[in-house]
Coordinates of C-alpha atoms in Angstrom, one line a residue:
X122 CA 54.0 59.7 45.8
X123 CA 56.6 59.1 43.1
X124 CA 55.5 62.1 41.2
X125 CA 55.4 64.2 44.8
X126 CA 59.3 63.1 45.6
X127 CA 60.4 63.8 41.8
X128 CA 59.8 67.3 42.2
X129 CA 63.4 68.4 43.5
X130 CA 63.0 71.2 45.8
X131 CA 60.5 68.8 47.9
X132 CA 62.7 66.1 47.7
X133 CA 65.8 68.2 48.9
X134 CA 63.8 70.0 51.6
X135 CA 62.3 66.3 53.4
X136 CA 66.4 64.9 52.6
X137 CA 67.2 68.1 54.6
X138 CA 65.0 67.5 57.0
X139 CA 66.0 63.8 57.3
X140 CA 69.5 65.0 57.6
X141 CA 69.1 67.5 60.2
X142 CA 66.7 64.7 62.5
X143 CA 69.2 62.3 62.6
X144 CA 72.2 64.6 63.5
X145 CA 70.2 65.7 66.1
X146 CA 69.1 62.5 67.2
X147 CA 72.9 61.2 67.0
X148 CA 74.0 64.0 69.4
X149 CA 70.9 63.9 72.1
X150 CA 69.7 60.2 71.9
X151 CA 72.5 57.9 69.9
X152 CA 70.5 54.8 70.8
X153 CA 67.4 56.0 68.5
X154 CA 69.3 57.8 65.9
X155 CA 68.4 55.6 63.1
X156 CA 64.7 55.3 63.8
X157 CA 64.3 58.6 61.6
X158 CA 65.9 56.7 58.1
X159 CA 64.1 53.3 59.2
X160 CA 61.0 55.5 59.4
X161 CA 61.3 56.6 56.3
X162 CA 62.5 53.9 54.4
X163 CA 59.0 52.2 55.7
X164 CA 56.4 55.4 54.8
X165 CA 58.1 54.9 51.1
X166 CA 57.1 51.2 50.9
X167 CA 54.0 52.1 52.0
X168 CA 53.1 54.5 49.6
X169 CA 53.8 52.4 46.8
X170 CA 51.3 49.6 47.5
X171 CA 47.6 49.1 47.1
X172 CA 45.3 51.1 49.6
X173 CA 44.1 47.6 49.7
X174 CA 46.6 45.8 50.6
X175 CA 47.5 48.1 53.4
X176 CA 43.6 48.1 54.5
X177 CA 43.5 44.3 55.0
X178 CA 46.9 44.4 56.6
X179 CA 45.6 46.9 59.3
X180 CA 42.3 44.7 59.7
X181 CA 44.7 41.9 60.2
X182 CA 46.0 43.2 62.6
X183 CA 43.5 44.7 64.7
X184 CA 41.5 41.6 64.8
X185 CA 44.9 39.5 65.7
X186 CA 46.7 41.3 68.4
X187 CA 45.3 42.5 72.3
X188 CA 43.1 45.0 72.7
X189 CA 45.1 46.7 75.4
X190 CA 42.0 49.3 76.3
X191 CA 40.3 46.4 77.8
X192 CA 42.6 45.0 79.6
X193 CA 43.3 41.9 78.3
X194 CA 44.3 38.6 80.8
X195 CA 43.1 41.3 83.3
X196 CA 46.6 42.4 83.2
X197 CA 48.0 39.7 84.5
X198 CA 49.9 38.2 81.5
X199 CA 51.0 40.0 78.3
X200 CA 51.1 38.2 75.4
X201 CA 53.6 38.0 72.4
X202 CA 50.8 40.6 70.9
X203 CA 50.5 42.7 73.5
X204 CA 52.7 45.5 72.5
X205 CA 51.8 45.6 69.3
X206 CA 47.9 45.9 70.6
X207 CA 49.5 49.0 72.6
X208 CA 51.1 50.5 69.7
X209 CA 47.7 50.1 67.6
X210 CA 45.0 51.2 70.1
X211 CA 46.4 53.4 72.9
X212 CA 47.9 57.0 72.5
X213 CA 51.3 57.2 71.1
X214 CA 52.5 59.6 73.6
X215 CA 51.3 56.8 76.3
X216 CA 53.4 54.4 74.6
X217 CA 56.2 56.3 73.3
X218 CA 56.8 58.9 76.4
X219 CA 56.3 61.4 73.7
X220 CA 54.5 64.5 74.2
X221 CA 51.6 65.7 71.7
X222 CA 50.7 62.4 70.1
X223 CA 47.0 61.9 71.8
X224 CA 46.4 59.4 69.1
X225 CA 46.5 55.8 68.9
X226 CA 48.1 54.5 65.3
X227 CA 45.0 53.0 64.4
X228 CA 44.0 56.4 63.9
X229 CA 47.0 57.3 61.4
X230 CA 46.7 54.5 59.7
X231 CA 43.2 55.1 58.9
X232 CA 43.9 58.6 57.8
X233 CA 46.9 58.2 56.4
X234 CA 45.6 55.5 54.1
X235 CA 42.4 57.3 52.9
X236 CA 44.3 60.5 52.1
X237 CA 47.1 58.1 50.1
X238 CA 43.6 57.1 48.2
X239 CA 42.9 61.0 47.6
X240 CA 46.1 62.5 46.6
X241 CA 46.4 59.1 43.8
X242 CA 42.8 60.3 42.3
X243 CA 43.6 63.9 42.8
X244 CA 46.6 63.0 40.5
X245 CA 45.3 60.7 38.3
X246 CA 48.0 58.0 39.7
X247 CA 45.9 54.8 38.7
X248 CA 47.4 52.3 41.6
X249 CA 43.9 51.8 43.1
X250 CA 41.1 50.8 40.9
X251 CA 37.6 52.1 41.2
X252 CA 35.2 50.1 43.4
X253 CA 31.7 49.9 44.1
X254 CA 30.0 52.8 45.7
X255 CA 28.1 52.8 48.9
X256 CA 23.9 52.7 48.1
X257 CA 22.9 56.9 49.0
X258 CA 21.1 55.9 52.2
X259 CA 24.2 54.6 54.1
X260 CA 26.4 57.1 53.0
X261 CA 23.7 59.6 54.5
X262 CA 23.5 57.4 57.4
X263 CA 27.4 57.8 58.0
X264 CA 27.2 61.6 57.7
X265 CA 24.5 62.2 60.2
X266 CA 26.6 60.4 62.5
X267 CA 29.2 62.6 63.0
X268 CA 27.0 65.6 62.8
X269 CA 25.3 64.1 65.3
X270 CA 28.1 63.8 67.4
X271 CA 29.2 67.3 67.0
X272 CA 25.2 68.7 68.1
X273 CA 25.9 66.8 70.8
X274 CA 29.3 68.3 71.6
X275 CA 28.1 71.5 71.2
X276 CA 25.5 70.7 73.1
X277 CA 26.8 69.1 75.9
X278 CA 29.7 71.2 76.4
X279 CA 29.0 74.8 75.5
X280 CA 25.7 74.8 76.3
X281 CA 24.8 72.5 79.4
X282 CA 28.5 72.8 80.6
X283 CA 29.8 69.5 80.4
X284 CA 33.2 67.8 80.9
X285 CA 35.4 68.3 77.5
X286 CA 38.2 65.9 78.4
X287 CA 35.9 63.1 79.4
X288 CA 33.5 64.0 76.2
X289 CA 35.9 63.1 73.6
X290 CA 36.0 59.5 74.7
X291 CA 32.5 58.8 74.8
X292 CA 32.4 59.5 71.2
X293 CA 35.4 59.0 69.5
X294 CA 35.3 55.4 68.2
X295 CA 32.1 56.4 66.8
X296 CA 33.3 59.0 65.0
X297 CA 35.8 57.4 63.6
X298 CA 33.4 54.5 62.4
X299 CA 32.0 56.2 59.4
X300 CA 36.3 56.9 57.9
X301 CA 36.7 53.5 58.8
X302 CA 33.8 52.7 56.6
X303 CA 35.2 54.5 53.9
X304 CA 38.5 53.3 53.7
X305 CA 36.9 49.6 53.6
X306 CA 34.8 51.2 50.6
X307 CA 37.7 52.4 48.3
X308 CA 39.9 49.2 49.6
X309 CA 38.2 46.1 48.8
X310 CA 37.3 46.0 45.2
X311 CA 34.1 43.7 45.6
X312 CA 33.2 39.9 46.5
X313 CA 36.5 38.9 45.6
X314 CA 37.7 39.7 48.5
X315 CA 35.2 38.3 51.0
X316 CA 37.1 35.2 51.1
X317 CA 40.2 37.0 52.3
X318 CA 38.0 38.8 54.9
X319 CA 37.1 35.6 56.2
X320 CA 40.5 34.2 56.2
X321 CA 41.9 37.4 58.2
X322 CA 38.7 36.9 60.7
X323 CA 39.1 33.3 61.2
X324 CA 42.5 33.2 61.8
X325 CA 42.5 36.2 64.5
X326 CA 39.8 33.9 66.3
X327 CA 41.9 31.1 66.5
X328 CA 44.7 33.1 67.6
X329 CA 42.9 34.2 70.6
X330 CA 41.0 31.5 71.4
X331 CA 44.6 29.7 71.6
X332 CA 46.0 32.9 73.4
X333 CA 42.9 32.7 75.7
X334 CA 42.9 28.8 76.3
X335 CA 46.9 29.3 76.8
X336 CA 46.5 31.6 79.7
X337 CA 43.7 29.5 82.2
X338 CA 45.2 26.2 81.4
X339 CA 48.9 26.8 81.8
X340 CA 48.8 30.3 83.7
X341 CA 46.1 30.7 85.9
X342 CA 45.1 27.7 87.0
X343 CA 48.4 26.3 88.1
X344 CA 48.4 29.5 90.3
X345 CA 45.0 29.4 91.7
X346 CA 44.1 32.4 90.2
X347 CA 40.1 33.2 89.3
X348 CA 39.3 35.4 86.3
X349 CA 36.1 36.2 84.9
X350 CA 37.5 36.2 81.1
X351 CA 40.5 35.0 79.6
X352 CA 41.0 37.8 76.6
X353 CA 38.4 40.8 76.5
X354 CA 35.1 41.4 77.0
X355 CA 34.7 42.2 72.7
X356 CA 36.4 39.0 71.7
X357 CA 32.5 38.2 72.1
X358 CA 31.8 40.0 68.6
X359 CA 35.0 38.2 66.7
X360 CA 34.2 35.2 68.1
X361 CA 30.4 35.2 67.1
X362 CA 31.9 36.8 63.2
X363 CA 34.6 33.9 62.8
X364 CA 31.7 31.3 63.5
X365 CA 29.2 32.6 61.5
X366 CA 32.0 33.0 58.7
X367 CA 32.3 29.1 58.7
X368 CA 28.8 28.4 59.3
X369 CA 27.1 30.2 56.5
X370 CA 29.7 29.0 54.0
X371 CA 28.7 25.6 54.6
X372 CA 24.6 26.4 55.1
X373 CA 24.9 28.3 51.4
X374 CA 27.3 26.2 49.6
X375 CA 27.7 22.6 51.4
X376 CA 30.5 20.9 50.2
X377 CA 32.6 18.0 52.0
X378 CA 35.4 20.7 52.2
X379 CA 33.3 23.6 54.1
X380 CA 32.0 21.0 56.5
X381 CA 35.4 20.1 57.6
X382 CA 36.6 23.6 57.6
X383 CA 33.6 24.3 60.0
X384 CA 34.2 21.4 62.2
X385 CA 37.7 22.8 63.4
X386 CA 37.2 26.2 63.6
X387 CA 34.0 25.8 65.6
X388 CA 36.2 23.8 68.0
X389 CA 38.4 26.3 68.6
X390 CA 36.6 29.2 69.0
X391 CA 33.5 27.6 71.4
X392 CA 37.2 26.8 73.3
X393 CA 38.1 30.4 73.2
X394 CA 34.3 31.1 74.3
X395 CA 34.1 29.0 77.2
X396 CA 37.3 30.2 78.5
X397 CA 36.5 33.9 78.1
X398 CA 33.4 33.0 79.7
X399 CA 31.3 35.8 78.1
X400 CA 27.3 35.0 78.3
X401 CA 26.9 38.1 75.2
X402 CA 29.0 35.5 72.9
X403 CA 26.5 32.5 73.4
X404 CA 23.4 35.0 73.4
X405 CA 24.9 37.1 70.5
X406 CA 26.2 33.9 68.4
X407 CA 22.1 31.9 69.5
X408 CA 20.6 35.7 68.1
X409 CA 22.4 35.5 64.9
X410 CA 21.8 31.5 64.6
X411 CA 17.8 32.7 64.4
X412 CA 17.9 35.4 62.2
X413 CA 20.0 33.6 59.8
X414 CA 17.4 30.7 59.9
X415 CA 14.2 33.3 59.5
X416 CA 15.9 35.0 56.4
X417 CA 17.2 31.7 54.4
X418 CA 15.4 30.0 52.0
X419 CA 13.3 26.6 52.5
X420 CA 16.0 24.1 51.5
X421 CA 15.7 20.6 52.3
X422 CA 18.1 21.4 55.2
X423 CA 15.8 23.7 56.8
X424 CA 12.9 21.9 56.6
X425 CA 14.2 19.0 58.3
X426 CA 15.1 21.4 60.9
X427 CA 11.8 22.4 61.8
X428 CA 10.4 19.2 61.6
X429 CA 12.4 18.8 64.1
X430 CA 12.0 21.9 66.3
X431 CA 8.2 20.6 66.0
X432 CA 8.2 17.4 67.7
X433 CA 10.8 18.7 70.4
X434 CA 8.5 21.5 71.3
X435 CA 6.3 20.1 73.1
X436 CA 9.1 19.0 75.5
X437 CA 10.7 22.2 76.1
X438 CA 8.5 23.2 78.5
X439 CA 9.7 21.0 80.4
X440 CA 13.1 21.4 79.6
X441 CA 13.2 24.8 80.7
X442 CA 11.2 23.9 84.0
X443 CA 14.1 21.4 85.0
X444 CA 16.8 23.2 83.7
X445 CA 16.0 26.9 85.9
X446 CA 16.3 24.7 89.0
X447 CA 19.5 23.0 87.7
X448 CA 21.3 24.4 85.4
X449 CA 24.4 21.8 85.0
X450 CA 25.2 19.4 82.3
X451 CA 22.9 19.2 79.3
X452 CA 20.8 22.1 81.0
X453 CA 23.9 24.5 80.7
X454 CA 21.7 27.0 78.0
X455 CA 19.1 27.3 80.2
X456 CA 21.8 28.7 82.7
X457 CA 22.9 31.2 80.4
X458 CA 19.5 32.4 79.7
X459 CA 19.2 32.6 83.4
X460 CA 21.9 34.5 84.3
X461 CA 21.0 37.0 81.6
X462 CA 17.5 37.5 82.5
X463 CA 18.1 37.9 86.6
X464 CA 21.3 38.8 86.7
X465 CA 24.3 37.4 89.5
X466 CA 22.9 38.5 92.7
X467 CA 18.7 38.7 92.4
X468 CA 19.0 34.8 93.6
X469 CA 20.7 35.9 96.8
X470 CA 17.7 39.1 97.0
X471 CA 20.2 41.7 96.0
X472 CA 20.2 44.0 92.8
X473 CA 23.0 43.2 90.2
X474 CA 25.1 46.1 89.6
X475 CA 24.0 46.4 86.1
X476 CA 20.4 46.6 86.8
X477 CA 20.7 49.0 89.1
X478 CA 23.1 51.2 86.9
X479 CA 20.5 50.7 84.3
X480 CA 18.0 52.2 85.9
X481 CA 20.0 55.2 87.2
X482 CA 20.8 55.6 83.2
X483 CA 16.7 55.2 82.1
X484 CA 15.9 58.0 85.2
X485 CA 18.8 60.2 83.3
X486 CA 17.0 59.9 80.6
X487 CA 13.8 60.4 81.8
X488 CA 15.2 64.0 82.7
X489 CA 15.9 64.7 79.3
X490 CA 14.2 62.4 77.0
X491 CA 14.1 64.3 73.9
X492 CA 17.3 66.2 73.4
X493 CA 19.0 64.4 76.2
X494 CA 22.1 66.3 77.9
X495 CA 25.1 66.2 75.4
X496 CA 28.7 64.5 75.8
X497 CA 30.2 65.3 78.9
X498 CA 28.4 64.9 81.5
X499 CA 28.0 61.8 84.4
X500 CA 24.5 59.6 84.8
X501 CA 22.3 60.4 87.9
X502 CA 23.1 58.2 90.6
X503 CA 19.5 58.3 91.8
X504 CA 20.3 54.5 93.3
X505 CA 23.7 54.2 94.7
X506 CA 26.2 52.1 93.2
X507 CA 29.3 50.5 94.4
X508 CA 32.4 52.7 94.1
X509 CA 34.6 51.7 91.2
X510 CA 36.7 54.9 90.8
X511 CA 39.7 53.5 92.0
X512 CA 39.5 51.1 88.7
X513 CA 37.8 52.9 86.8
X514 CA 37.6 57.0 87.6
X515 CA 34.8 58.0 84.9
X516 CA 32.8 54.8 84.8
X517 CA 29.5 57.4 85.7
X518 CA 30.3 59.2 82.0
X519 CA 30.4 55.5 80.6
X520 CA 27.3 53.2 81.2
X521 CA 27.7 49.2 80.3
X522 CA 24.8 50.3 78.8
X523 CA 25.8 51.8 75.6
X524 CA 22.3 51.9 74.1
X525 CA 20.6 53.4 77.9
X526 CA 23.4 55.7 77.4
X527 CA 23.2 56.9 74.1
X528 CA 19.7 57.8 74.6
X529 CA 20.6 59.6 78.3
X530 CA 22.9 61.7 76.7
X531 CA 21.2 62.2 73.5
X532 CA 17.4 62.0 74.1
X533 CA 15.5 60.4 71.3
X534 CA 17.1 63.0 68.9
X535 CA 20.6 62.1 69.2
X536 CA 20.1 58.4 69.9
X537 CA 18.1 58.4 66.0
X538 CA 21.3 60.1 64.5
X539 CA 23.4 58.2 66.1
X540 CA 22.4 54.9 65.2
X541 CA 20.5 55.5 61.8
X542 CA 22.9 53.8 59.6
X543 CA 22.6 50.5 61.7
X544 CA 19.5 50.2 61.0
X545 CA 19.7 51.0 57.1
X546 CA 22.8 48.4 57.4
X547 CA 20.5 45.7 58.2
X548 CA 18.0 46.8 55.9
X549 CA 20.4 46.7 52.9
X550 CA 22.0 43.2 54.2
X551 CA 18.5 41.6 54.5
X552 CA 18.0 42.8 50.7
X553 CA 20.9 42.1 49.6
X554 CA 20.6 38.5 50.7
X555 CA 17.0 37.7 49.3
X556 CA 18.4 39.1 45.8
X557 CA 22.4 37.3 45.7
X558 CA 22.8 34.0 43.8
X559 CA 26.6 33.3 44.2
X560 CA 26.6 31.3 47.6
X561 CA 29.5 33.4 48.6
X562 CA 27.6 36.8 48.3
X563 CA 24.3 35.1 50.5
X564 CA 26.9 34.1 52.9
X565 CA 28.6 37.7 53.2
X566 CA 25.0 39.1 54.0
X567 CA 24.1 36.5 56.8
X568 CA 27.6 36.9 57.9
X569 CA 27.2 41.0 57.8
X570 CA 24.1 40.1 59.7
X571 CA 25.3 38.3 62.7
X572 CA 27.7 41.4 63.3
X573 CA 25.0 43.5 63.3
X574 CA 23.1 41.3 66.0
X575 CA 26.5 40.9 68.1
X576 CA 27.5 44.9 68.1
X577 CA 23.6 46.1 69.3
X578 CA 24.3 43.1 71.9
X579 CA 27.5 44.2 73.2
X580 CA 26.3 47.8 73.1
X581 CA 23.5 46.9 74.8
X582 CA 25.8 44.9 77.6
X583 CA 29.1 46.3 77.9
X584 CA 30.0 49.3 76.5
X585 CA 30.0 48.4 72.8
X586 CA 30.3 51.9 71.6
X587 CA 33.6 52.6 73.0
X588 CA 34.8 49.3 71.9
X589 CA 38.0 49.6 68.6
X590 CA 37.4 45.7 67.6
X591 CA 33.3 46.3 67.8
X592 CA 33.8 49.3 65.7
X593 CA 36.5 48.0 63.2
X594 CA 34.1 44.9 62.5
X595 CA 30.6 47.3 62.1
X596 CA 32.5 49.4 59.7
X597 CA 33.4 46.1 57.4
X598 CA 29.8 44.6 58.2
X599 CA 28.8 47.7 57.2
X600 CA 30.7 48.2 54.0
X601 CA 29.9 44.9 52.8
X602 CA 26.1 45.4 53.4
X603 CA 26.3 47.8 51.1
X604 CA 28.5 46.7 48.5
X605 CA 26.5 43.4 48.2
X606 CA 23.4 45.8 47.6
X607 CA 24.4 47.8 45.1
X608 CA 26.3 44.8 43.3
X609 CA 23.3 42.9 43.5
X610 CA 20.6 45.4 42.9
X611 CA 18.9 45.1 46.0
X612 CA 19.9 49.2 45.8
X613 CA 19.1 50.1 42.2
X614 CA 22.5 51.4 41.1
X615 CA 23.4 52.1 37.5
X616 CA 26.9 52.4 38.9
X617 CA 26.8 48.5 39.5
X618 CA 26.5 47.6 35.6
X619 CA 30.3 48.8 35.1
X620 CA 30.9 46.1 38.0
X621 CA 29.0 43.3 37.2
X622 CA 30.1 42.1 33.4
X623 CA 27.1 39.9 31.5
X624 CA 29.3 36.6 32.7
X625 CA 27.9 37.6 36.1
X626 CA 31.1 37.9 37.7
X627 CA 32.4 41.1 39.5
X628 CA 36.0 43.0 39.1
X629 CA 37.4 45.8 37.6
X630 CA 34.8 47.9 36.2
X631 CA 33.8 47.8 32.6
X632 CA 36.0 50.0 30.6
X633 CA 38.2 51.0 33.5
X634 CA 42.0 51.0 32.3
X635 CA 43.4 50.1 35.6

């Protein structure tokens, strides 16, 4: 950026440019008139620092502040991070009252940071040094994606004649997941960073689990008010990440100091679980729990576990018996595993909404099974649900269902290119795990793993598709996946030799001058 401002012309044309803004700005709107020098005061800082540093500063903060699309405190109470949750997620021209910006600024930022990355290489500018690339399966996974996505525009719209305004928001988090993925890639240098990952995850859990806890105990309640969850509905995901965060540290390397460190943070964010009362974060964090236990090794730990598991067995039986006629008290996971399986309303011999909008979504697809019908267009309404419009006008072109919908709107076809790179996600994680020896690495890939296992569970329950803080922690998942593969030659990569010295230890490459 240095070397683009030295060049005079360009540097007298954008001061001209400045110049002309603010004059303009000091006759029409006086109040705002310095916003144009603050503005670009602030994009010069930026471009002199680390792509990474500015990558974990816009993870920061969109695991930290509300996530205004989902109506957070079901817009009862805004937070001291509520408008900086607008500022990041909605459209600008929303938030601003200006005209033409249909873009949140999570979506500059993104941009803006990844072609930072490309003009420095282009130039030879050595600010950012070379990281690990992704293992050649993901990266194709990543690209199918958004081809998928545009067959299915195509497809949808110019073909079968669907809706174009409504289109775009059934895909565009998920086409933004694979630049996400990217940025994360040229960012984070390697393992040495997983630790500040963790830090950055942990403490936006606590933050909401405080915000959350904050708002039933000294809001709500006080005013009688009823709410079915405290934050938002994908809290579920960073909750479930932040715990297994502090979990698997202490299962892979179990020192005095990760046992305490997982003692207090589990206590606050089961708080901000049971006060956001979401049954996807006990089911997702219980999923994660299992796979976790079926892919680590046979330590002493583990054994004793099953020893245990063993002689309780036999009793569970009746445990579960008991516990589906009184779900209270020590039976309270046998309530959540009820609720889940027959829904709110089947006990008073009524359908729950979401099973009957799942099976209008299955006989959509049952109309279309292998191409599906493209973005833009509503689910049948073969059974009639409730009328939600006034809340919610296009909730028939958005299923709770994300996984139902995907394969409704995209057959068998677009459902496969849409979610092949989950599955070679987990398939590199699970590798990556049985061949890491640094505690810190096997704990990255069970980590990786439990966000896996919480995204395909909030797709599968609520929309997880069109969710930013699902999508922003996939794309790291994601990216970690497969750096721990290639770093730890679960993906045969000759690459990885320049990053991994003979001490063992990753950083900058071999040879690098950076």
């Amino acid at each position: 950026m240095e070397a683009f401002l030295s060049r005079t012309p360009v540097f007298m044309a954008l001061l001209g440019l400045l110049v002309v803004v603010t004059l303009g700005l000091v006759i029409l709107f006086p109040a705002v008139a310095p916003m144009p020098m603050v503005l670009a005061a602030f994009l010069y800082w930026v471009c002199q620092q680390p792509v990474r540093k500015l990558t974990l500063a816009l993870f920061a903060a969109a695991v930290t502040v509300d996530l205004v699309p989902e109506v957070p405190y079901e817009g009862r109470w805004q937070s001291p991070l509520y408008f900086p949750g607008k500022l990041l997620f909605l459209n600008l021209s929303n938030v601003l009252g200006v005209p033409g910006l249909g873009f949140p600024l999570l979506d500059i930022g993104i941009l803006g940071f990844l072609a930072l990355y490309i003009y420095r290489r282009v130039n030879g500018i050595k600010t950012d040094p070379l990281t690990p690339s992704l293992p050649t399966p993901l990266v194709i996974g990543l690209l199918v994606l958004p081809a998928t996505i545009a067959w299915l525009q195509v497809f949808g719209i110019f073909i079968n004649g669907g809706n174009s305004r409504v289109a775009q928001w059934q895909w565009h988090q998920m086409a933004v997941l694979p630049l996400m993925v990217a940025l994360f890639n040229v960012a984070l240098k390697g393992p040495e960073d997983l630790r500040a990952l963790g830090r950055i995850i942990v403490v936006g859990c606590c933050t909401k689990a405080c915000l959350g806890a904050w708002f039933i105990v000294m809001i709500a309640r006080p005013r009688g008010y009823y709410f079915e969850y405290a934050t938002t509905h994908s809290d579920s995901i960073l909750y479930v990440t932040g715990l297994a965060c502090v979990i698997y540290s202490w299962l892979e390397d179990p020192t005095p100091q990760h046992f305490k460190r997982m003692l207090w943070v589990c206590a606050i964010i089961f708080m901000g679980m049971h006060y956001n009362d979401r049954r996807m974060a006990y089911v997702s964090f219980m999923f994660s729990v299992m796979a976790a236990f079926m892919l680590s090794a046979w330590s002493p730990l583990k054994r004793r576990l099953m020893q245990v598991v063993l002689i309780l067995m036999p009793f569970f039986p009746f445990y579960l018996a008991v516990g589906w006629q009184n779900p209270t008290g020590v039976f309270g996971p046998v309530g959540i595993v009820k609720s889940v399986i027959e829904g709110e309303n089947l006990a008073k011999g009524q359908m729950d909404y979401r099973d009957i909008e799942n099976l209008d979504v299955i006989h959509t697809w049952e109309a279309n099974p292998v191409m599906g019908r493209g973005w833009g267009h509503e689910f049948d309404e073969v059974i009639p649900l409730p009328d939600i419009s006034h809340a919610f006008a296009d909730y028939r072109y958005h299923p709770h269902n994300s996984v139902l919908g995907m394969l409704a709107f995209g057959g068998v076809v677009g459902f496969s290119g849409l979610w092949t790179w989950l599955s070679i996600s987990i398939f590199l994680a699970v590798r990556a795990y049985r061949h890491a020896r640094e505690p810190t690495w096997r704990a990255c890939c069970l980590v990786a793993m439990a966000v896996f296992i919480a995204y395909a569970n909030q797709c599968f329950g609520d929309m997880g598709t069109i969710s930013w803080l699902g999508t922003i922690l996939i794309a790291m998942a994601a990216t970690c996946a497969g750096k721990m593969a290639t770093l730890t030659g679960a993906w045969p990569s000759a690459e990885a030799r320049r990053f991994v010295p003979e001490n063992g230890k990753t950083g900058t490459p071999v040879g690098n001058p950076v």
